[in-house]
């Protein structure tokens, strides 16, 4: 009987442990970030292609002065030769600059 109770508690604890990773589609994120990166003059002039843009991590981001997550992510990316390492703001797979107006939740990140 005690073994059943211990096993039951163990299963309950495991069921309660969810993932701390944000729910982002990697392919959609990669495509959005690469498209925007290739618009940057130094990236375009450097002869980079979308395959040269590598995701580093994506973290949930909270706008400065607010306390609630509203679907924004700070996405770090780099070129395959490590010459450029930058960030963009992503919301609904739309990419923009302006990530300086947000703080990332380092406990809610995906490492790529």
PDB file of C-alpha atoms in Angstrom:
ATOM      1  CA  UNK A   1       0.000   0.000   0.000  1.00  0.00           C
ATOM      2  CA  UNK A   2       2.836   2.400   0.832  1.00  0.00           C
ATOM      3  CA  UNK A   3       4.520   1.590  -2.500  1.00  0.00           C
ATOM      4  CA  UNK A   4       1.323   2.491  -4.358  1.00  0.00           C
ATOM      5  CA  UNK A   5       1.081   5.790  -2.467  1.00  0.00           C
ATOM      6  CA  UNK A   6       4.729   6.641  -3.232  1.00  0.00           C
ATOM      7  CA  UNK A   7       4.333   5.759  -6.907  1.00  0.00           C
ATOM      8  CA  UNK A   8       1.132   7.826  -7.029  1.00  0.00           C
ATOM      9  CA  UNK A   9       2.872  10.866  -5.521  1.00  0.00           C
ATOM     10  CA  UNK A  10       5.773  10.448  -7.933  1.00  0.00           C
ATOM     11  CA  UNK A  11       3.458  10.384 -10.927  1.00  0.00           C
ATOM     12  CA  UNK A  12       1.571  13.399  -9.611  1.00  0.00           C
ATOM     13  CA  UNK A  13       4.805  15.349  -9.233  1.00  0.00           C
ATOM     14  CA  UNK A  14       5.949  14.426 -12.736  1.00  0.00           C
ATOM     15  CA  UNK A  15       2.590  15.444 -14.205  1.00  0.00           C
ATOM     16  CA  UNK A  16       2.853  18.833 -12.505  1.00  0.00           C
ATOM     17  CA  UNK A  17       6.284  19.551 -13.917  1.00  0.00           C
ATOM     18  CA  UNK A  18       5.679  21.345 -17.183  1.00  0.00           C
ATOM     19  CA  UNK A  19       8.175  22.734 -19.599  1.00  0.00           C
ATOM     20  CA  UNK A  20       9.505  26.258 -19.140  1.00  0.00           C
ATOM     21  CA  UNK A  21      10.080  26.628 -22.855  1.00  0.00           C
ATOM     22  CA  UNK A  22       7.972  29.034 -24.877  1.00  0.00           C
ATOM     23  CA  UNK A  23       5.721  27.600 -27.543  1.00  0.00           C
ATOM     24  CA  UNK A  24       7.350  28.727 -30.791  1.00  0.00           C
ATOM     25  CA  UNK A  25       7.512  26.915 -34.107  1.00  0.00           C
ATOM     26  CA  UNK A  26      11.212  26.675 -34.963  1.00  0.00           C
ATOM     27  CA  UNK A  27      10.756  26.695 -38.741  1.00  0.00           C
ATOM     28  CA  UNK A  28       8.433  29.724 -38.717  1.00  0.00           C
ATOM     29  CA  UNK A  29      10.773  31.552 -36.345  1.00  0.00           C
ATOM     30  CA  UNK A  30      13.824  30.714 -38.482  1.00  0.00           C
ATOM     31  CA  UNK A  31      12.120  31.907 -41.678  1.00  0.00           C
ATOM     32  CA  UNK A  32      10.919  35.163 -40.124  1.00  0.00           C
ATOM     33  CA  UNK A  33      14.273  36.007 -38.505  1.00  0.00           C
ATOM     34  CA  UNK A  34      16.325  35.076 -41.587  1.00  0.00           C
ATOM     35  CA  UNK A  35      14.112  37.169 -43.881  1.00  0.00           C
ATOM     36  CA  UNK A  36      14.492  40.215 -41.658  1.00  0.00           C
ATOM     37  CA  UNK A  37      18.226  39.676 -41.134  1.00  0.00           C
ATOM     38  CA  UNK A  38      18.814  39.550 -44.877  1.00  0.00           C
ATOM     39  CA  UNK A  39      17.307  43.045 -45.145  1.00  0.00           C
ATOM     40  CA  UNK A  40      20.203  44.474 -43.132  1.00  0.00           C
ATOM     41  CA  UNK A  41      22.768  46.129 -45.343  1.00  0.00           C
ATOM     42  CA  UNK A  42      25.849  44.455 -43.818  1.00  0.00           C
ATOM     43  CA  UNK A  43      24.220  41.034 -44.057  1.00  0.00           C
ATOM     44  CA  UNK A  44      23.130  41.586 -47.648  1.00  0.00           C
ATOM     45  CA  UNK A  45      26.501  43.007 -48.685  1.00  0.00           C
ATOM     46  CA  UNK A  46      28.299  40.195 -46.868  1.00  0.00           C
ATOM     47  CA  UNK A  47      26.754  37.729 -49.289  1.00  0.00           C
ATOM     48  CA  UNK A  48      24.899  35.823 -46.588  1.00  0.00           C
ATOM     49  CA  UNK A  49      21.914  33.612 -47.413  1.00  0.00           C
ATOM     50  CA  UNK A  50      19.043  32.470 -45.215  1.00  0.00           C
ATOM     51  CA  UNK A  51      21.011  29.288 -44.474  1.00  0.00           C
ATOM     52  CA  UNK A  52      23.758  31.451 -42.913  1.00  0.00           C
ATOM     53  CA  UNK A  53      21.367  32.903 -40.310  1.00  0.00           C
ATOM     54  CA  UNK A  54      21.339  30.720 -37.199  1.00  0.00           C
ATOM     55  CA  UNK A  55      18.948  31.028 -34.254  1.00  0.00           C
ATOM     56  CA  UNK A  56      20.696  31.161 -30.884  1.00  0.00           C
ATOM     57  CA  UNK A  57      17.784  31.488 -28.451  1.00  0.00           C
ATOM     58  CA  UNK A  58      14.291  32.904 -28.070  1.00  0.00           C
ATOM     59  CA  UNK A  59      13.008  34.246 -24.754  1.00  0.00           C
ATOM     60  CA  UNK A  60       9.623  35.514 -23.723  1.00  0.00           C
ATOM     61  CA  UNK A  61       9.855  39.299 -23.428  1.00  0.00           C
ATOM     62  CA  UNK A  62       7.949  41.724 -21.249  1.00  0.00           C
ATOM     63  CA  UNK A  63       7.646  45.335 -22.302  1.00  0.00           C
ATOM     64  CA  UNK A  64       9.413  47.803 -20.000  1.00  0.00           C
ATOM     65  CA  UNK A  65       6.994  49.171 -17.422  1.00  0.00           C
ATOM     66  CA  UNK A  66       4.634  46.193 -17.761  1.00  0.00           C
ATOM     67  CA  UNK A  67       4.481  42.928 -15.878  1.00  0.00           C
ATOM     68  CA  UNK A  68       2.516  40.659 -18.199  1.00  0.00           C
ATOM     69  CA  UNK A  69       3.759  38.592 -21.127  1.00  0.00           C
ATOM     70  CA  UNK A  70       1.866  39.656 -24.255  1.00  0.00           C
ATOM     71  CA  UNK A  71       3.315  37.329 -26.904  1.00  0.00           C
ATOM     72  CA  UNK A  72       6.599  39.128 -27.604  1.00  0.00           C
ATOM     73  CA  UNK A  73       9.901  37.272 -27.835  1.00  0.00           C
ATOM     74  CA  UNK A  74      13.476  38.504 -27.995  1.00  0.00           C
ATOM     75  CA  UNK A  75      15.184  36.246 -30.522  1.00  0.00           C
ATOM     76  CA  UNK A  76      18.984  36.106 -30.651  1.00  0.00           C
ATOM     77  CA  UNK A  77      20.589  35.100 -33.929  1.00  0.00           C
ATOM     78  CA  UNK A  78      24.018  35.001 -35.496  1.00  0.00           C
ATOM     79  CA  UNK A  79      25.666  34.420 -38.836  1.00  0.00           C
ATOM     80  CA  UNK A  80      27.220  31.025 -39.453  1.00  0.00           C
ATOM     81  CA  UNK A  81      30.715  32.549 -39.353  1.00  0.00           C
ATOM     82  CA  UNK A  82      29.959  34.219 -35.974  1.00  0.00           C
ATOM     83  CA  UNK A  83      30.804  37.638 -37.431  1.00  0.00           C
ATOM     84  CA  UNK A  84      27.391  39.084 -36.525  1.00  0.00           C
ATOM     85  CA  UNK A  85      25.347  38.308 -33.409  1.00  0.00           C
ATOM     86  CA  UNK A  86      22.126  40.304 -33.007  1.00  0.00           C
ATOM     87  CA  UNK A  87      18.579  40.287 -31.657  1.00  0.00           C
ATOM     88  CA  UNK A  88      15.118  41.039 -32.992  1.00  0.00           C
ATOM     89  CA  UNK A  89      11.688  41.306 -31.435  1.00  0.00           C
ATOM     90  CA  UNK A  90       9.198  38.667 -32.615  1.00  0.00           C
ATOM     91  CA  UNK A  91       5.422  38.650 -32.172  1.00  0.00           C
ATOM     92  CA  UNK A  92       3.070  36.410 -34.155  1.00  0.00           C
ATOM     93  CA  UNK A  93       6.061  35.552 -36.372  1.00  0.00           C
ATOM     94  CA  UNK A  94       6.405  39.202 -37.379  1.00  0.00           C
ATOM     95  CA  UNK A  95       9.880  40.604 -36.780  1.00  0.00           C
ATOM     96  CA  UNK A  96      10.822  44.131 -35.756  1.00  0.00           C
ATOM     97  CA  UNK A  97      13.530  46.107 -34.061  1.00  0.00           C
ATOM     98  CA  UNK A  98      12.733  47.615 -30.694  1.00  0.00           C
ATOM     99  CA  UNK A  99      13.786  44.800 -28.452  1.00  0.00           C
ATOM    100  CA  UNK A 100      15.539  47.380 -26.247  1.00  0.00           C
ATOM    101  CA  UNK A 101      12.061  48.323 -25.004  1.00  0.00           C
ATOM    102  CA  UNK A 102      11.640  44.834 -23.559  1.00  0.00           C
ATOM    103  CA  UNK A 103      13.300  42.664 -20.940  1.00  0.00           C
ATOM    104  CA  UNK A 104      13.668  38.970 -21.545  1.00  0.00           C
ATOM    105  CA  UNK A 105      12.435  36.363 -19.106  1.00  0.00           C
ATOM    106  CA  UNK A 106      15.566  34.223 -18.913  1.00  0.00           C
ATOM    107  CA  UNK A 107      13.577  31.443 -17.257  1.00  0.00           C
ATOM    108  CA  UNK A 108      11.357  31.118 -20.346  1.00  0.00           C
ATOM    109  CA  UNK A 109      13.786  30.554 -23.223  1.00  0.00           C
ATOM    110  CA  UNK A 110      14.444  28.095 -26.001  1.00  0.00           C
ATOM    111  CA  UNK A 111      18.095  27.413 -26.781  1.00  0.00           C
ATOM    112  CA  UNK A 112      18.690  26.449 -30.406  1.00  0.00           C
TER     113      UNK A 112
END
